[in-house]
Amino acid sequence: MPKAIKPTDPTSVSSTAIEQLGFAKTLVKWQRAHGRHDLPWQKNLHPYPVWLSEVMLQQTQVSTVRAYFSKFMARFPTVQDLAQAHEDEVMSLWSGLGYYSRGRNLHACAKRVVQDFNGVFPSELNDLVSLPGIGPSTGAAIASICYAKKEAIMDGNVSRVLSRYLGYARDLSQGAHQRELHAFAKALLPERVKDMPVYTQGIMDLGAMVCTPKRVLCEQCPVQGTCVAFAQNKVFELPFKSKKIKRTQKSIYWLIAMNDRAQVLGARRGLDGIWAGMHAFPEFESELALRNALPAGVEVRPLSVMKHELTHQSLSIHGFAWLFKEQGTSARVQKKVPKPWQSALEGRGFEWMDMAHWARVGRPKPVADFLNQLDGLV
Ligand code: SF4
């Protein structure tokens, strides 16, 4: 049995030691027997579905991605179909998946693949990472799974598996240490390039099914015999990151104005900040600012407060419904509201949108949830 490498000093991890571990061979064998083989994007290891799934899987669970992947593949079976689509339709299908810059980059990337690569995803990592929304790990996944290139993926799952397996205790908040771990990841790759697709899938499967953040199943792990963290009882100490993401708390206030034709006022948000380019309601920094923007005597109805977690912010979203009882037109609304709001409406392109219109555009999940709440009010 190969010996575990010294865990206490990560610099002692040599590539010779790594080769002797048999990590890649063990993982490839395990993936074939016990890995995942029924994911929808595994039916065809063509770069288009692999890329689509990899982008969706950044920051999102497999269980959520399945339905979105199927919807996208049904509507856009090829990269050409996606490139030709209107951005609103792409973002509408992406709605609810979060991290919306991924959706916009997805569309931009499809256009670039069609324009610059004749509709064929490139096989070299350098070309792949030149495309919008494809970082080194996503690029390595496409190159290794679809083209059997010796490229090492390094997402959150893989850095957890490898830091535990190798006993890599350095602070992964620092870029230099991430690069060092990535160098070890490259040294662990299989010798035979033809094993690359299964190996890459295997290390992803190990991170998702066995070497998970909390319920770690070391007793079922194929590489337990040479795992440093297991041997040293340090599984829950690794990976080490000194900087944790700090979330600030913030409240925002949305005016959800609906006219008697069941149209709701909305506009595309600017291209900066959260939900950039998505459609949403007029937003205010406080309830007072929202009420001050309304004509005197107008009643607004508070809806339930919605909690929404973003990477760096915990949002409390306070929705206020304004049921507009006259026959509403954009001109009529602008006539009725005081000057500050009029200019806000004109400047930001607010318009009355019926539900079919809302369904055709990108809308963040809290917007969709508030629209559903309106059903009960009319
Ligand atoms: S033995 Fe445990 S800690 Fe080590 S790689 Fe396997 S699951 Fe992870």
Tab-separated table of C-alpha atoms and ligand atoms in Angstrom:
chain	number	residue	atom	x	y	z
A	1	MET	CA	0.000	0.000	0.000
A	2	PRO	CA	1.419	3.427	-0.854
A	3	LYS	CA	2.444	5.556	2.078
A	4	ALA	CA	0.596	8.709	2.996
A	5	ILE	CA	2.556	11.840	2.237
A	6	LYS	CA	3.723	14.010	5.130
A	7	PRO	CA	0.835	16.250	6.009
A	8	THR	CA	2.330	18.850	8.293
A	9	ASP	CA	4.488	20.640	5.736
A	10	PRO	CA	2.696	21.044	2.408
A	11	THR	CA	5.968	21.895	0.680
A	12	SER	CA	7.055	18.287	1.297
A	13	VAL	CA	4.422	17.087	-1.173
A	14	SER	CA	6.503	16.114	-4.195
A	15	SER	CA	5.221	14.991	-7.553
A	16	THR	CA	7.148	11.713	-7.126
A	17	ALA	CA	5.233	11.048	-3.945
A	18	ILE	CA	2.008	11.924	-5.707
A	19	GLU	CA	2.635	9.503	-8.568
A	20	GLN	CA	3.200	6.701	-6.090
A	21	LEU	CA	-0.194	7.212	-4.536
A	22	GLY	CA	-2.132	5.741	-7.447
A	23	PHE	CA	-4.796	8.390	-6.897
A	24	ALA	CA	-5.795	8.762	-10.538
A	25	LYS	CA	-6.028	5.022	-11.286
A	26	THR	CA	-8.093	4.402	-8.160
A	27	LEU	CA	-10.400	7.288	-8.919
A	28	VAL	CA	-10.969	6.263	-12.554
A	29	LYS	CA	-11.846	2.710	-11.481
A	30	TRP	CA	-14.163	3.989	-8.754
A	31	GLN	CA	-15.935	6.419	-11.087
A	32	ARG	CA	-16.701	3.646	-13.562
A	33	ALA	CA	-18.178	1.445	-10.843
A	34	HIS	CA	-19.724	3.930	-8.414
A	35	GLY	CA	-19.746	7.436	-9.929
A	36	ARG	CA	-22.677	9.324	-11.406
A	37	HIS	CA	-23.677	8.220	-14.902
A	38	ASP	CA	-27.240	9.458	-15.181
A	39	LEU	CA	-26.829	13.229	-15.131
A	40	PRO	CA	-28.631	14.755	-18.123
A	41	TRP	CA	-25.425	16.367	-19.463
A	42	GLN	CA	-23.605	13.025	-19.415
A	43	LYS	CA	-25.690	11.533	-22.217
A	44	ASN	CA	-23.556	13.243	-24.800
A	45	LEU	CA	-20.094	14.533	-23.938
A	46	HIS	CA	-20.321	17.182	-26.616
A	47	PRO	CA	-18.798	20.531	-25.556
A	48	TYR	CA	-22.108	22.414	-25.841
A	49	PRO	CA	-24.063	20.504	-23.146
A	50	VAL	CA	-20.929	20.078	-21.027
A	51	TRP	CA	-20.252	23.834	-21.146
A	52	LEU	CA	-23.910	24.659	-20.445
A	53	SER	CA	-23.994	22.368	-17.406
A	54	GLU	CA	-20.624	23.575	-16.101
A	55	VAL	CA	-21.710	27.226	-16.223
A	56	MET	CA	-25.001	26.377	-14.497
A	57	LEU	CA	-23.214	24.310	-11.851
A	58	GLN	CA	-21.018	27.248	-10.809
A	59	GLN	CA	-22.581	28.172	-7.426
A	60	THR	CA	-25.702	26.020	-7.982
A	61	GLN	CA	-26.665	22.513	-6.839
A	62	VAL	CA	-27.090	19.644	-9.304
A	63	SER	CA	-30.698	19.139	-8.167
A	64	THR	CA	-31.577	22.713	-9.218
A	65	VAL	CA	-29.539	22.653	-12.419
A	66	ARG	CA	-31.256	19.535	-13.863
A	67	ALA	CA	-34.518	21.313	-14.720
A	68	TYR	CA	-32.801	24.445	-16.089
A	69	PHE	CA	-30.436	22.364	-18.201
A	70	SER	CA	-33.362	20.450	-19.724
A	71	LYS	CA	-35.260	23.677	-20.455
A	72	PHE	CA	-32.244	25.244	-22.183
A	73	MET	CA	-31.462	22.139	-24.228
A	74	ALA	CA	-35.096	21.853	-25.329
A	75	ARG	CA	-35.269	25.508	-26.400
A	76	PHE	CA	-31.681	25.877	-27.678
A	77	PRO	CA	-30.488	22.459	-28.876
A	78	THR	CA	-27.300	23.904	-30.383
A	79	VAL	CA	-24.904	26.730	-29.638
A	80	GLN	CA	-26.139	28.413	-32.836
A	81	ASP	CA	-29.725	28.422	-31.511
A	82	LEU	CA	-28.558	30.036	-28.287
A	83	ALA	CA	-26.426	32.619	-30.116
A	84	GLN	CA	-29.384	33.696	-32.254
A	85	ALA	CA	-31.805	34.089	-29.337
A	86	HIS	CA	-32.861	37.451	-27.944
A	87	GLU	CA	-31.155	38.228	-24.622
A	88	ASP	CA	-34.547	38.697	-22.915
A	89	GLU	CA	-35.519	35.137	-23.756
A	90	VAL	CA	-32.207	33.748	-22.480
A	91	MET	CA	-32.528	35.698	-19.248
A	92	SER	CA	-36.160	34.698	-18.901
A	93	LEU	CA	-35.162	31.021	-19.022
A	94	TRP	CA	-32.325	31.723	-16.602
A	95	SER	CA	-34.686	33.438	-14.108
A	96	GLY	CA	-34.514	31.874	-10.665
A	97	LEU	CA	-31.056	30.356	-11.151
A	98	GLY	CA	-29.300	33.383	-9.601
A	99	TYR	CA	-25.881	34.903	-10.350
A	100	TYR	CA	-27.372	36.467	-13.452
A	101	SER	CA	-24.082	37.601	-14.967
A	102	ARG	CA	-23.641	33.888	-15.764
A	103	GLY	CA	-26.743	34.016	-17.974
A	104	ARG	CA	-25.559	37.098	-19.837
A	105	ASN	CA	-22.057	35.644	-20.248
A	106	LEU	CA	-23.598	32.399	-21.481
A	107	HIS	CA	-25.323	34.253	-24.275
A	108	ALA	CA	-22.220	36.330	-25.097
A	109	CYS	CA	-20.087	33.174	-25.115
A	110	ALA	CA	-22.445	31.391	-27.533
A	111	LYS	CA	-22.189	34.359	-29.909
A	112	ARG	CA	-18.379	34.337	-29.723
A	113	VAL	CA	-18.197	30.574	-30.354
A	114	VAL	CA	-20.348	31.036	-33.454
A	115	GLN	CA	-18.546	34.151	-34.708
A	116	ASP	CA	-14.936	33.330	-33.859
A	117	PHE	CA	-14.828	29.512	-33.780
A	118	ASN	CA	-17.349	28.540	-36.487
A	119	GLY	CA	-19.752	27.243	-33.861
A	120	VAL	CA	-17.266	24.692	-32.449
A	121	PHE	CA	-15.976	25.100	-28.901
A	122	PRO	CA	-12.163	25.277	-28.938
A	123	SER	CA	-10.212	22.456	-27.311
A	124	GLU	CA	-7.253	24.432	-25.921
A	125	LEU	CA	-7.548	25.898	-22.439
A	126	ASN	CA	-6.101	29.266	-23.535
A	127	ASP	CA	-8.815	29.654	-26.166
A	128	LEU	CA	-11.548	28.474	-23.824
A	129	VAL	CA	-10.679	30.973	-21.074
A	130	SER	CA	-10.735	33.806	-23.631
A	131	LEU	CA	-14.506	33.292	-23.906
A	132	PRO	CA	-16.989	35.168	-21.665
A	133	GLY	CA	-17.865	33.343	-18.452
A	134	ILE	CA	-15.315	30.539	-18.893
A	135	GLY	CA	-12.719	30.606	-16.115
A	136	PRO	CA	-9.784	28.224	-15.679
A	137	SER	CA	-11.822	25.522	-13.916
A	138	THR	CA	-14.762	25.527	-16.349
A	139	GLY	CA	-12.272	25.637	-19.237
A	140	ALA	CA	-10.355	22.685	-17.784
A	141	ALA	CA	-13.626	20.739	-17.391
A	142	ILE	CA	-14.536	21.243	-21.064
A	143	ALA	CA	-10.992	20.507	-22.280
A	144	SER	CA	-10.603	17.355	-20.184
A	145	ILE	CA	-14.126	15.898	-20.475
A	146	CYS	CA	-14.747	16.671	-24.154
A	147	TYR	CA	-11.243	16.662	-25.640
A	148	ALA	CA	-9.329	14.427	-23.164
A	149	LYS	CA	-6.792	17.180	-22.488
A	150	LYS	CA	-4.596	16.947	-19.399
A	151	GLU	CA	-6.089	19.930	-17.611
A	152	ALA	CA	-6.964	19.996	-13.913
A	153	ILE	CA	-10.227	21.456	-12.686
A	154	MET	CA	-10.107	23.344	-9.398
A	155	ASP	CA	-13.502	24.397	-8.114
A	156	GLY	CA	-14.643	24.459	-4.487
A	157	ASN	CA	-15.399	20.719	-4.423
A	158	VAL	CA	-12.055	19.719	-5.883
A	159	SER	CA	-10.016	22.027	-3.654
A	160	ARG	CA	-11.779	20.459	-0.638
A	161	VAL	CA	-11.043	16.908	-1.824
A	162	LEU	CA	-7.405	17.615	-2.640
A	163	SER	CA	-6.569	19.698	0.414
A	164	ARG	CA	-7.901	16.859	2.582
A	165	TYR	CA	-6.366	14.074	0.550
A	166	LEU	CA	-2.923	15.708	0.432
A	167	GLY	CA	-3.136	17.249	3.883
A	168	TYR	CA	-2.657	20.645	2.269
A	169	ALA	CA	-3.014	22.980	5.237
A	170	ARG	CA	-2.050	26.308	3.741
A	171	ASP	CA	-4.512	29.167	3.637
A	172	LEU	CA	-6.590	28.917	0.481
A	173	SER	CA	-7.740	32.518	0.895
A	174	GLN	CA	-4.414	33.375	-0.735
A	175	GLY	CA	-4.029	33.127	-4.479
A	176	ALA	CA	-0.450	31.785	-4.211
A	177	HIS	CA	-1.676	28.798	-2.216
A	178	GLN	CA	-4.544	28.159	-4.599
A	179	ARG	CA	-2.012	28.093	-7.429
A	180	GLU	CA	0.187	25.710	-5.442
A	181	LEU	CA	-2.719	23.342	-4.834
A	182	HIS	CA	-3.566	23.582	-8.518
A	183	ALA	CA	-0.001	22.516	-9.341
A	184	PHE	CA	-0.503	19.450	-7.144
A	185	ALA	CA	-3.821	18.797	-8.875
A	186	LYS	CA	-1.975	18.713	-12.210
A	187	ALA	CA	0.603	16.302	-10.811
A	188	LEU	CA	-2.222	13.952	-9.766
A	189	LEU	CA	-3.718	13.683	-13.280
A	190	PRO	CA	-3.751	10.232	-14.949
A	191	GLU	CA	-0.874	9.262	-17.191
A	192	ARG	CA	-3.130	8.126	-20.026
A	193	VAL	CA	-4.969	11.013	-21.667
A	194	LYS	CA	-7.827	8.713	-22.583
A	195	ASP	CA	-8.631	8.447	-18.853
A	196	MET	CA	-9.065	12.219	-18.539
A	197	PRO	CA	-12.861	12.412	-19.073
A	198	VAL	CA	-13.562	9.715	-16.471
A	199	TYR	CA	-10.962	11.098	-14.067
A	200	THR	CA	-12.431	14.619	-14.163
A	201	GLN	CA	-15.911	13.243	-13.642
A	202	GLY	CA	-14.527	11.053	-10.843
A	203	ILE	CA	-12.999	13.886	-8.837
A	204	MET	CA	-16.221	15.886	-9.200
A	205	ASP	CA	-18.233	12.852	-8.066
A	206	LEU	CA	-15.964	12.242	-5.091
A	207	GLY	CA	-16.457	15.844	-3.931
A	208	ALA	CA	-20.221	15.705	-4.459
A	209	MET	CA	-20.964	12.208	-3.137
A	210	VAL	CA	-18.277	11.218	-0.619
A	211	CYS	CA	-15.848	13.973	0.404
A	212	THR	CA	-18.605	16.489	1.076
A	213	PRO	CA	-18.303	19.555	3.333
A	214	LYS	CA	-20.162	18.141	6.359
A	215	ARG	CA	-21.383	14.533	6.031
A	216	VAL	CA	-18.061	13.071	4.933
A	217	LEU	CA	-18.267	9.371	4.019
A	218	CYS	CA	-14.610	8.389	4.511
A	219	GLU	CA	-15.585	4.748	5.061
A	220	GLN	CA	-16.851	4.629	1.447
A	221	CYS	CA	-13.958	6.582	-0.032
A	222	PRO	CA	-11.822	4.805	-2.627
A	223	VAL	CA	-8.687	6.755	-1.681
A	224	GLN	CA	-9.070	6.548	2.085
A	225	GLY	CA	-5.946	4.347	2.372
A	226	THR	CA	-3.674	7.179	1.234
A	227	CYS	CA	-5.658	10.159	2.504
A	228	VAL	CA	-3.641	12.329	4.857
A	229	ALA	CA	-6.579	14.095	6.497
A	230	PHE	CA	-8.192	10.732	7.280
A	231	ALA	CA	-4.957	9.257	8.642
A	232	GLN	CA	-4.385	12.319	10.810
A	233	ASN	CA	-8.004	12.833	11.852
A	234	LYS	CA	-8.020	16.303	10.278
A	235	VAL	CA	-10.879	15.877	7.841
A	236	PHE	CA	-12.911	18.709	9.333
A	237	GLU	CA	-9.926	21.059	9.638
A	238	LEU	CA	-9.371	21.128	5.886
A	239	PRO	CA	-9.557	22.996	3.615
A	240	PHE	CA	-8.239	25.957	5.598
A	241	LYS	CA	-9.444	29.429	4.656
A	242	SER	CA	-8.719	32.324	7.004
A	243	LYS	CA	-11.076	34.727	5.257
A	244	LYS	CA	-14.700	33.769	5.406
A	245	ILE	CA	-17.259	35.591	3.298
A	246	LYS	CA	-18.892	38.305	5.399
A	247	ARG	CA	-22.484	39.136	4.549
A	248	THR	CA	-23.857	42.570	5.275
A	249	GLN	CA	-27.532	43.048	6.106
A	250	LYS	CA	-29.566	45.347	3.900
A	251	SER	CA	-33.234	46.272	3.498
A	252	ILE	CA	-34.743	47.439	0.227
A	253	TYR	CA	-38.295	48.569	-0.543
A	254	TRP	CA	-40.172	47.725	-3.705
A	255	LEU	CA	-43.297	49.433	-4.952
A	256	ILE	CA	-45.370	46.837	-6.735
A	257	ALA	CA	-47.918	48.892	-8.640
A	258	MET	CA	-50.651	46.977	-10.449
A	259	ASN	CA	-53.362	48.531	-12.595
A	260	ASP	CA	-56.858	47.162	-13.174
A	261	ARG	CA	-55.707	45.320	-16.289
A	262	ALA	CA	-53.417	43.242	-14.020
A	263	GLN	CA	-50.358	44.940	-15.463
A	264	VAL	CA	-47.459	45.583	-13.101
A	265	LEU	CA	-45.011	48.428	-13.378
A	266	GLY	CA	-41.473	47.280	-14.121
A	267	ALA	CA	-38.222	48.182	-15.846
A	268	ARG	CA	-34.895	46.669	-16.710
A	269	ARG	CA	-32.321	47.420	-14.002
A	270	GLY	CA	-29.048	49.122	-14.843
A	271	LEU	CA	-25.983	47.100	-15.743
A	272	ASP	CA	-24.281	47.700	-12.370
A	273	GLY	CA	-25.068	46.178	-9.004
A	274	ILE	CA	-27.237	43.223	-8.116
A	275	TRP	CA	-29.638	41.735	-10.672
A	276	ALA	CA	-27.967	43.832	-13.366
A	277	GLY	CA	-30.034	43.923	-16.548
A	278	MET	CA	-32.924	41.968	-14.983
A	279	HIS	CA	-36.466	43.370	-14.803
A	280	ALA	CA	-37.747	44.549	-11.427
A	281	PHE	CA	-40.055	47.024	-9.665
A	282	PRO	CA	-39.327	50.635	-8.577
A	283	GLU	CA	-36.913	50.401	-5.642
A	284	PHE	CA	-36.435	52.726	-2.666
A	285	GLU	CA	-33.969	52.867	0.210
A	286	SER	CA	-36.622	53.227	2.903
A	287	GLU	CA	-40.358	52.867	3.429
A	288	LEU	CA	-40.535	56.642	3.974
A	289	ALA	CA	-38.873	57.336	0.619
A	290	LEU	CA	-41.338	54.960	-1.042
A	291	ARG	CA	-44.367	56.579	0.589
A	292	ASN	CA	-43.038	60.086	-0.146
A	293	ALA	CA	-42.828	59.227	-3.825
A	294	LEU	CA	-46.547	58.445	-4.004
A	295	PRO	CA	-49.428	60.871	-4.565
A	296	ALA	CA	-51.038	62.104	-1.337
A	297	GLY	CA	-53.692	59.800	0.084
A	298	VAL	CA	-52.569	56.714	-1.805
A	299	GLU	CA	-52.847	53.494	0.192
A	300	VAL	CA	-50.178	50.848	-0.233
A	301	ARG	CA	-50.493	47.375	1.200
A	302	PRO	CA	-47.416	45.773	2.818
A	303	LEU	CA	-46.730	42.298	1.480
A	304	SER	CA	-44.734	39.683	3.378
A	305	VAL	CA	-41.047	40.547	3.833
A	306	MET	CA	-38.874	38.372	1.642
A	307	LYS	CA	-35.403	37.232	2.725
A	308	HIS	CA	-32.874	36.761	-0.024
A	309	GLU	CA	-29.253	35.688	0.353
A	310	LEU	CA	-26.589	36.931	-2.037
A	311	THR	CA	-22.881	36.146	-1.831
A	312	HIS	CA	-22.043	39.295	0.134
A	313	GLN	CA	-25.462	40.500	1.291
A	314	SER	CA	-28.467	39.289	3.221
A	315	LEU	CA	-31.395	41.212	1.821
A	316	SER	CA	-34.755	41.879	3.442
A	317	ILE	CA	-37.087	42.898	0.650
A	318	HIS	CA	-40.185	44.811	1.697
A	319	GLY	CA	-42.852	44.804	-0.973
A	320	PHE	CA	-45.707	47.326	-0.994
A	321	ALA	CA	-48.615	46.711	-3.326
A	322	TRP	CA	-50.371	49.664	-4.896
A	323	LEU	CA	-53.582	48.567	-6.574
A	324	PHE	CA	-54.276	51.126	-9.206
A	325	LYS	CA	-58.019	51.216	-9.668
A	326	GLU	CA	-58.333	53.397	-12.767
A	327	GLN	CA	-57.777	52.313	-16.314
A	328	GLY	CA	-54.016	52.634	-16.293
A	329	THR	CA	-51.765	53.835	-19.011
A	330	SER	CA	-48.190	54.841	-18.642
A	331	ALA	CA	-49.131	58.466	-19.349
A	332	ARG	CA	-51.870	58.389	-16.751
A	333	VAL	CA	-49.530	57.065	-14.064
A	334	GLN	CA	-46.903	59.646	-14.851
A	335	LYS	CA	-49.566	62.333	-14.603
A	336	LYS	CA	-50.659	61.127	-11.192
A	337	VAL	CA	-47.302	60.736	-9.475
A	338	PRO	CA	-45.265	63.592	-8.068
A	339	LYS	CA	-42.254	64.963	-9.903
A	340	PRO	CA	-39.433	62.957	-8.224
A	341	TRP	CA	-41.068	59.686	-9.162
A	342	GLN	CA	-42.019	60.859	-12.635
A	343	SER	CA	-38.403	61.532	-13.422
A	344	ALA	CA	-37.415	58.193	-11.932
A	345	LEU	CA	-39.995	56.480	-14.146
A	346	GLU	CA	-38.968	58.307	-17.275
A	347	GLY	CA	-35.254	57.897	-16.597
A	348	ARG	CA	-35.442	54.192	-15.935
A	349	GLY	CA	-37.998	53.217	-18.535
A	350	PHE	CA	-40.747	51.906	-16.278
A	351	GLU	CA	-43.726	50.579	-18.137
A	352	TRP	CA	-46.901	48.610	-17.481
A	353	MET	CA	-46.143	44.951	-18.143
A	354	ASP	CA	-48.730	42.191	-18.239
A	355	MET	CA	-47.862	38.750	-16.878
A	356	ALA	CA	-47.026	37.382	-20.317
A	357	HIS	CA	-44.529	40.224	-20.730
A	358	TRP	CA	-42.987	39.498	-17.318
A	359	ALA	CA	-42.662	35.850	-18.318
A	360	ARG	CA	-40.687	36.797	-21.428
A	361	VAL	CA	-37.982	38.765	-19.593
A	362	GLY	CA	-35.314	37.990	-17.017
A	363	ARG	CA	-36.622	38.509	-13.498
A	364	PRO	CA	-34.907	37.707	-10.186
A	365	LYS	CA	-36.588	35.117	-7.972
A	366	PRO	CA	-37.937	37.670	-5.431
A	367	VAL	CA	-39.646	39.530	-8.293
A	368	ALA	CA	-41.287	36.308	-9.489
A	369	ASP	CA	-42.334	35.501	-5.905
A	370	PHE	CA	-43.927	38.949	-5.420
A	371	LEU	CA	-45.740	38.642	-8.742
A	372	ASN	CA	-47.200	35.362	-7.484
A	373	GLN	CA	-48.352	37.073	-4.283
A	374	LEU	CA	-50.298	39.608	-6.347
A	375	ASP	CA	-52.588	36.816	-7.549
A	376	GLY	CA	-54.194	36.723	-4.129
A	377	LEU	CA	-54.841	40.479	-4.064
A	378	VAL	CA	-57.026	40.840	-7.139
B	1	SF4	S1	-10.805	9.658	3.065
B	1	SF4	FE1	-12.319	11.117	3.704
B	1	SF4	S2	-11.265	13.068	3.764
B	1	SF4	FE2	-9.997	11.689	2.607
B	1	SF4	S3	-10.545	12.072	0.472
B	1	SF4	FE3	-11.770	10.360	1.201
B	1	SF4	S4	-13.682	11.268	1.938
B	1	SF4	FE4	-12.179	12.911	1.740
